[in-house]
Coordinates of C-alpha atoms in Angstrom, one line a residue:
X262 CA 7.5 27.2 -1.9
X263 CA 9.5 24.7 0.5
X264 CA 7.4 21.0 0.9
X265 CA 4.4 20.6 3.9
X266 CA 7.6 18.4 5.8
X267 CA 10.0 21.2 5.8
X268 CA 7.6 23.6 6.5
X269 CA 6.1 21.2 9.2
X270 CA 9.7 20.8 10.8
X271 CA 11.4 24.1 10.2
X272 CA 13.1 26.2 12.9
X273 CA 11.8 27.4 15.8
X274 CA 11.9 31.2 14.7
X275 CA 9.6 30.7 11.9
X276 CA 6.6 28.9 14.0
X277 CA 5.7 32.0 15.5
X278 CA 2.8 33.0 13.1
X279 CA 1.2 29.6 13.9
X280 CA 0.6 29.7 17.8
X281 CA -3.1 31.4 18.5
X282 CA -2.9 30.2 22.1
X283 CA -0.8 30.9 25.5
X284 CA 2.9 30.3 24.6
X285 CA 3.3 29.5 28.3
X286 CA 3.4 26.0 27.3
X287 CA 5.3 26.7 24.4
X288 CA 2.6 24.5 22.0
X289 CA 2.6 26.0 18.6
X290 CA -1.3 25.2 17.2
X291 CA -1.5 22.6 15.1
X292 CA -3.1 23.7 11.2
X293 CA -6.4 24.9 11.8
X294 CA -8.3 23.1 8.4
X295 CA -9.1 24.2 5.6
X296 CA -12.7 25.6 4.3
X297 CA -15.2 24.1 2.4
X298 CA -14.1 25.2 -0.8
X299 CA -10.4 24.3 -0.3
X300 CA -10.8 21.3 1.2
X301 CA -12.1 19.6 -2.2
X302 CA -9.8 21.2 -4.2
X303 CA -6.6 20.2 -5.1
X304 CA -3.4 21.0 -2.8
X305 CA -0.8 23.3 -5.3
X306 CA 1.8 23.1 -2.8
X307 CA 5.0 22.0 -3.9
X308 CA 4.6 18.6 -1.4
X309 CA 7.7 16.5 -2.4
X310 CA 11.3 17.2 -3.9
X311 CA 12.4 15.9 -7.2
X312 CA 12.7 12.2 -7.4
X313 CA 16.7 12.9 -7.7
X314 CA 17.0 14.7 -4.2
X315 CA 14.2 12.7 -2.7
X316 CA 17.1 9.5 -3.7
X317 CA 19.4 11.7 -2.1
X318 CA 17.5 12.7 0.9
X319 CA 16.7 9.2 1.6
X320 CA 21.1 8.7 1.5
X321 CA 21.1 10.9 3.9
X322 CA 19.0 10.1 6.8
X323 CA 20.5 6.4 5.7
X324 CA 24.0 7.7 7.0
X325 CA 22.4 10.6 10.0
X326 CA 23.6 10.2 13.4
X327 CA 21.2 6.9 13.4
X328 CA 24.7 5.1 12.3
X329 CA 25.9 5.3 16.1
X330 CA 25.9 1.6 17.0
X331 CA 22.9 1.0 19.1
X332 CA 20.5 -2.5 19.4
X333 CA 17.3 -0.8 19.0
X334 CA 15.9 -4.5 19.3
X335 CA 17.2 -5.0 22.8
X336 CA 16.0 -1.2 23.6
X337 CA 12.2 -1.6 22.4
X338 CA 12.3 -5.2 24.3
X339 CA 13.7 -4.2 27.5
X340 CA 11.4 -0.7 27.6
X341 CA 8.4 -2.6 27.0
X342 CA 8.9 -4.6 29.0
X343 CA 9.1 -2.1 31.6
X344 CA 6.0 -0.4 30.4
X345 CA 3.6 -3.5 30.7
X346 CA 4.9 -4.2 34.5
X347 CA 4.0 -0.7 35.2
X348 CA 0.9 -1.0 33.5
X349 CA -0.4 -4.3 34.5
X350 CA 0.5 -2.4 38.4
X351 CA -1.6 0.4 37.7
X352 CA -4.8 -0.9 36.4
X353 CA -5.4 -4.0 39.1
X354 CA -8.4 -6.4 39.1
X355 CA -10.2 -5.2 41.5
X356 CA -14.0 -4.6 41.7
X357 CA -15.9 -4.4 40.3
X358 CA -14.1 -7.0 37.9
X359 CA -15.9 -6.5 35.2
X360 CA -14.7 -3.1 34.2
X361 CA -11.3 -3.9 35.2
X362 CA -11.4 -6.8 32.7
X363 CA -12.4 -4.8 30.1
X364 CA -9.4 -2.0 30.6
X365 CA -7.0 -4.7 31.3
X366 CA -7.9 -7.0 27.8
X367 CA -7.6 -3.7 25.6
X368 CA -4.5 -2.0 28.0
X369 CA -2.1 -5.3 28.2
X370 CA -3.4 -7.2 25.3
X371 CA -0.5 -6.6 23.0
X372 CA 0.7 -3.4 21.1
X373 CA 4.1 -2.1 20.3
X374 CA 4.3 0.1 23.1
X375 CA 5.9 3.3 20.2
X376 CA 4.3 6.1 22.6
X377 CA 5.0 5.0 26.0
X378 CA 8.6 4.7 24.7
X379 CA 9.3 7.6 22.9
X380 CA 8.0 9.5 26.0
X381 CA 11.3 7.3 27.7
X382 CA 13.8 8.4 25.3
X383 CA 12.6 12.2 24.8
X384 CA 13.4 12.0 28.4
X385 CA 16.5 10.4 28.4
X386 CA 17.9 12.4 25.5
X387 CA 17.4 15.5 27.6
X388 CA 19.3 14.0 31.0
X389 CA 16.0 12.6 32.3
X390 CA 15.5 9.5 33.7
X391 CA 13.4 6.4 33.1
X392 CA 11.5 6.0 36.3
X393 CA 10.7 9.7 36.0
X394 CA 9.2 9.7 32.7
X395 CA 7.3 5.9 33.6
X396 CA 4.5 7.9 35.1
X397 CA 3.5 10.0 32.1
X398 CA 4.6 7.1 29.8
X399 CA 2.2 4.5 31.1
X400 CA -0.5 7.3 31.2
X401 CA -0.3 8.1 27.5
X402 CA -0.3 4.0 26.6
X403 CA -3.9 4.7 28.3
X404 CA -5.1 7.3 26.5
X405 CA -3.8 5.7 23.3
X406 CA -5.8 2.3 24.5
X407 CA -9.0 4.4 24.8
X408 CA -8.6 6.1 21.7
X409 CA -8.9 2.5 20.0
X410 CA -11.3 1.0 22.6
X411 CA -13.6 4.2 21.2
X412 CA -12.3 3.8 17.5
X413 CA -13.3 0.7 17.0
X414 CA -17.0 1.2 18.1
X415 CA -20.0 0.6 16.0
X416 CA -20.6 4.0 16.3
X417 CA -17.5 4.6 15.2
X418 CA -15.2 2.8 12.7
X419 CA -17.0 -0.7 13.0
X420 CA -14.0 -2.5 13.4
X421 CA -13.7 -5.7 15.1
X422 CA -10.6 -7.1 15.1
X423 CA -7.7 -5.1 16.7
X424 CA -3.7 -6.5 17.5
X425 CA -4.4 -9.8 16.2
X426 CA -8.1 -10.2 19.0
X427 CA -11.6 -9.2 19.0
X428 CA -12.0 -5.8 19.8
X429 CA -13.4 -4.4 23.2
X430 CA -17.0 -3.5 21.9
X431 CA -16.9 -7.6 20.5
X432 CA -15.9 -8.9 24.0
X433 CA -17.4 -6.7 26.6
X434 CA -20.6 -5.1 24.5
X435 CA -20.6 -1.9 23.7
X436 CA -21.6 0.0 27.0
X437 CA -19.0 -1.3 28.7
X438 CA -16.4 -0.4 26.2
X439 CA -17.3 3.1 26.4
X440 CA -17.0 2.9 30.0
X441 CA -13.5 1.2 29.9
X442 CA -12.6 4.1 27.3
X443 CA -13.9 6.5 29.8
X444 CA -12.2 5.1 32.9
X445 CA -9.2 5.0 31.2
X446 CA -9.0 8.1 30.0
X447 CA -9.5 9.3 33.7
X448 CA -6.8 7.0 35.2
X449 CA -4.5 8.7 32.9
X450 CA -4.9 12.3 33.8
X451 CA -4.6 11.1 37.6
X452 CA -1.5 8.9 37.0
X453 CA 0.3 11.8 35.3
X454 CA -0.9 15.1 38.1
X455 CA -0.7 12.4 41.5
X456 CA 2.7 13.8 42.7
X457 CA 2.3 9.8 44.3
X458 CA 3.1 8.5 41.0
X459 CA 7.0 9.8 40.8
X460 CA 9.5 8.3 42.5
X461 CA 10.6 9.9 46.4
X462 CA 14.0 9.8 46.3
X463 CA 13.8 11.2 42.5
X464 CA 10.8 13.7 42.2
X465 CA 10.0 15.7 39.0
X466 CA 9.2 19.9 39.8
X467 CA 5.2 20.6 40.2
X468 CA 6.1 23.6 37.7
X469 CA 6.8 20.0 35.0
X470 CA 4.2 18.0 35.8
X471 CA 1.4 21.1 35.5
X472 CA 3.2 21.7 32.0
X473 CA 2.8 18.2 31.4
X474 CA -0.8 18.3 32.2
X475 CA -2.0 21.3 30.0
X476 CA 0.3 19.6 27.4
X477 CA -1.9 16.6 27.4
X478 CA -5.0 18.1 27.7
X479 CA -4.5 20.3 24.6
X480 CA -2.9 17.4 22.0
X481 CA -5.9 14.7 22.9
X482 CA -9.0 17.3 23.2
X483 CA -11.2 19.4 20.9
X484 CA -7.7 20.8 19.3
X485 CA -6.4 17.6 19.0
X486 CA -7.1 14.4 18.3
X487 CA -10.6 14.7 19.2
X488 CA -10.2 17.7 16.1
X489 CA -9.2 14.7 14.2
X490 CA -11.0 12.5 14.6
X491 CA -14.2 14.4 13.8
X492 CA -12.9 16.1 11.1
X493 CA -12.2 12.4 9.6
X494 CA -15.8 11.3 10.0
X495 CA -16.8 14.6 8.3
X496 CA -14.3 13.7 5.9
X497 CA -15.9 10.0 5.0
X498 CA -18.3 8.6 2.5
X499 CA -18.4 12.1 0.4
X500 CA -17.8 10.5 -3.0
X501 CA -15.2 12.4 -3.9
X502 CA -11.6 12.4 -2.3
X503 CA -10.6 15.6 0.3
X504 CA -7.9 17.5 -0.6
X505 CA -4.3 17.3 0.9
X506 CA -4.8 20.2 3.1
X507 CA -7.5 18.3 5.1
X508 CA -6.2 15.4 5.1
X509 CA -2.7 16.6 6.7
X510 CA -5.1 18.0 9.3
X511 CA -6.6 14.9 9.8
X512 CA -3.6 13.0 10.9
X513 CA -1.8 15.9 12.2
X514 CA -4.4 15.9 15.1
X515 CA -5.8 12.2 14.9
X516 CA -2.4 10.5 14.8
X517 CA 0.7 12.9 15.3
X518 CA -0.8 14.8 18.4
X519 CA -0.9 11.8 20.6
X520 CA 3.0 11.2 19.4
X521 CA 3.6 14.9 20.0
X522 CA 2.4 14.7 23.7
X523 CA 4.5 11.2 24.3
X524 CA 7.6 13.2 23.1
X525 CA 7.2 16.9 24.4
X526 CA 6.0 15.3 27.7
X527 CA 8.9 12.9 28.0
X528 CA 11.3 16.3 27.5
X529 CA 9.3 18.0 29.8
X530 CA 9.5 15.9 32.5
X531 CA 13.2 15.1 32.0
X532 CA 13.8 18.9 32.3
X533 CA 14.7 20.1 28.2
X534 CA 15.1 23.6 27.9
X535 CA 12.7 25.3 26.0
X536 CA 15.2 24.9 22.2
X537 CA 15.3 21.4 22.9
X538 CA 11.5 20.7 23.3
X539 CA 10.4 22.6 20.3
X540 CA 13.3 20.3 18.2
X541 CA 11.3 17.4 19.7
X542 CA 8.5 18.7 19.4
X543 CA 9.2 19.3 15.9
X544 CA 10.8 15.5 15.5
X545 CA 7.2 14.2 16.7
X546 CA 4.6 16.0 14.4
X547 CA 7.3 14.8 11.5
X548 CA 7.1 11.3 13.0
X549 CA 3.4 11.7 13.8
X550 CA 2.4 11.9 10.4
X551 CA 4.8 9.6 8.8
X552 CA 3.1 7.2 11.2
X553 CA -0.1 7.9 9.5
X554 CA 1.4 7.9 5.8
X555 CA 2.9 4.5 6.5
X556 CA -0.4 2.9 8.3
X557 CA -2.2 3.9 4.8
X558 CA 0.4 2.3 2.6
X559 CA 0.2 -0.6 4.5
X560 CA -3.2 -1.0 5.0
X561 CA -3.8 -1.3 0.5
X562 CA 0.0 -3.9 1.1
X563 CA -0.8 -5.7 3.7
X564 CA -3.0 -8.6 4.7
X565 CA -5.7 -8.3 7.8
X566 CA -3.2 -11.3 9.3
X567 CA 0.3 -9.7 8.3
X568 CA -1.8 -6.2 9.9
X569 CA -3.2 -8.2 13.3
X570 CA -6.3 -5.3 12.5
X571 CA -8.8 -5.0 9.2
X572 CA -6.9 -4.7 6.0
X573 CA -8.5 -2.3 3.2
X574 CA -10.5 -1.0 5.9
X575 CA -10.0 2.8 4.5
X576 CA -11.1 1.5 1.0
X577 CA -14.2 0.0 1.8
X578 CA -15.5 3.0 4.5
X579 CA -14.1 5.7 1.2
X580 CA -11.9 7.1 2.9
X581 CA -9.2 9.5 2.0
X582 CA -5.6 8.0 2.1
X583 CA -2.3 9.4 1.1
X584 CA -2.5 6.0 -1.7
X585 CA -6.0 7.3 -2.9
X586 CA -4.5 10.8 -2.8
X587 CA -1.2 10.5 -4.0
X588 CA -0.3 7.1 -5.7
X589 CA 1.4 4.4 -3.7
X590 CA 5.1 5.3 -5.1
X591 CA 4.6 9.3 -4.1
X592 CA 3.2 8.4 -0.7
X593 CA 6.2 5.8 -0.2
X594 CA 8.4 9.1 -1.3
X595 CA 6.8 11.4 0.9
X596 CA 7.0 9.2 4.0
X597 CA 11.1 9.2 2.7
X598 CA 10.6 12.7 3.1
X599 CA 9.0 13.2 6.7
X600 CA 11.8 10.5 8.0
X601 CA 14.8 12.7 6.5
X602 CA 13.0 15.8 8.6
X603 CA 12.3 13.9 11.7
X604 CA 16.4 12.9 11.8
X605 CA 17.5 16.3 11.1
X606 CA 15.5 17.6 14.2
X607 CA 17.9 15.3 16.5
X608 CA 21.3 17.0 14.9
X609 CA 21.9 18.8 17.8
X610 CA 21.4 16.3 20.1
X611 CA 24.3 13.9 22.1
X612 CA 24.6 11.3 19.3
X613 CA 24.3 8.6 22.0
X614 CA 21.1 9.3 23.5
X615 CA 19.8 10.3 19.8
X616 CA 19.9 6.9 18.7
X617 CA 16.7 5.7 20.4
X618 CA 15.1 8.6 18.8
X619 CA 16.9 8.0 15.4
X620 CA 16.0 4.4 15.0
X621 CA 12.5 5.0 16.5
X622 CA 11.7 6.8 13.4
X623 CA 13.5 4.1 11.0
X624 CA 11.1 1.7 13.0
X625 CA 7.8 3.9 12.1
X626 CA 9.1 4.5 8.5
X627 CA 9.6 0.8 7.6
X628 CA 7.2 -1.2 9.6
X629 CA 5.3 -4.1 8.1
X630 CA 2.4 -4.1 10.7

């Protein structure tokens, strides 16, 4: 049997048996999870190639199409950049302030900006433009905000340090955290459907942005990372670790659908045909979850400074991570594994406006924090 990454990122063709819903937005459904009974029991799918063609493998995606010459530092800088002015335009202190303050610390305190930027590029790479895709970009940066404003709650994962400051809850209380989760949540939706948003002189189609809605709604709701997310705290504190199967459902909704939606929306937007959405589409649940596989080997590597969030965090709440799971050196050849896949899905594409893509997913695969 091929490995879960092939399977996750193989061609559009054989994707079919997994869509249960409307194909008018042309959104396979992610893995529904497993039962009970499998979900403690030990995956016996074949999950990695042999360490020889993993080595090769890794080669490979070392000498893709990534080898264009491109300074992804400059890019991420510049984009960014671009993001926060947007951002610090849409959410304004107004009253009343208190509220504002509490969307604003969480929003523009820090962050990498990886969603909000991918949504760019997917854009770009399919002849859209930047100030088209802003809208929805700086929309999903909120929803990605409230997602750890709500993470981060007592209630929730406890946590109170988050990019390096206290986190919202810590600051704000508690109420008003949820509230600045909330309000986010519903500034997003309205940033992304207010035809205002786009630019006059440079509008995106209705048909797009209605796609683009529906799109969101299903990768961050009860099929998405919301599915996540509760599957995870059903997942916790059982004494004995969940099996593969659950796990990859875990992250595939908790952390690869909010990626998804930044990339599929950015190529919706930018007007991809229907091919070149699913590649991305593809690209982004590969990347999603070597997001997730990386975030757990860092958090047993790294330090709670080196992180700017909790260290061990996972081991101390018994959680199940690909470490716990797999071993540290498997996980590390796994994540080899998903970044290979996530390359291959670009092939197709102009080199040129690959490369953000490309090195996008070299940055997930081999960042320290």
């Amino acid at each position: 049997m091929t490995s879960f990454a092939h399977f996750l990122c193989s061609p559009v063709g054989s994707w079919a048996h997994l869509s249960t819903r409307s194909s008018s937005f042309l959104s396979p459904s992610l893995p529904s999870p497993p039962s009970s009974a499998s979900a403690s029991a030990p995956s016996t799918r074949r999950r990695r190639p042999a360490r020889a063609a993993m080595e090769v493998n890794a080669a490979a995606s070392a000498a893709a199409p990534s080898a264009v010459e491109f300074n992804f530092k400059g890019y991420m800088l510049q984009k960014a950049a671009a993001v926060n002015q947007a951002l610090d335009a849409v959410v304004p202190l107004v009253y009343p302030e208190r509220i504002h303050e509490a969307m604003r610390y969480s929003l523009l305190g820090g962050g990498k900006r990886v969603r909000p930027v991918l949504c760019l590029a997917a854009c770009e790479i399919v002849g859209g433009r930047e100030r088209q895709a802003m809208p929805p970009a700086t929309a999903l940066e909120m929803i990605h905000t409230m997602s750890l404003i709500h993470d981060d709650l007592p209630c929730m994962d406890n946590d109170d340090l988050r990019r390096g400051q206290p986190t919202n809850h810590c600051v704000f209380g508690e109420p008003l955290a949820v509230l600045a989760g909330d309000a986010l949540l519903a500034l997003a939706f309205g940033r992304l459907a207010d035809p205002a948003s786009y630019p006059a002189d440079d509008p995106v189609p209705p048909a797009r942005v209605v796609r683009a809605v529906g799109e969101l709604s299903h990768c961050i709701g009860a099929e998405g990372l919301v599915a996540g997310q509760v599957v995870d705290m059903e997942s916790t504190g059982l004494g004995i670790p969940v099996g593969l199967d659950r796990l990859e459902f875990i992250h595939l909704h908790k952390t690869a659908a909010l990626l998804e939606a930044s990339v599929v929306i950015g190529a919706i937007v930018g007007g991809g045909s229907d091919n070149q959405i699913e590649r991305l589409r593809r690209y982004a649940r590969c990347v999603g979850l070597l997001f997730q596989v990386v975030d757990d080997i860092l958090d047993v590597t790294k330090s709670s400074q080196e992180l700017g969030k909790t260290a061990g965090k996972d081991l101390a709440s018994d959680k199940t991570t690909y470490p716990k799971l797999m071993g540290l050196e498997k996980s590390r050849e796994f994540a080899e594994e998903l970044l290979k896949d996530a390359k291959d899905q670009l092939s197709e594409f102009d080199p040129i406006k690959a490369a953000p893509l490309l090195h996008l997913a070299d940055y997930i695969a081999h960042r320290q924090k």
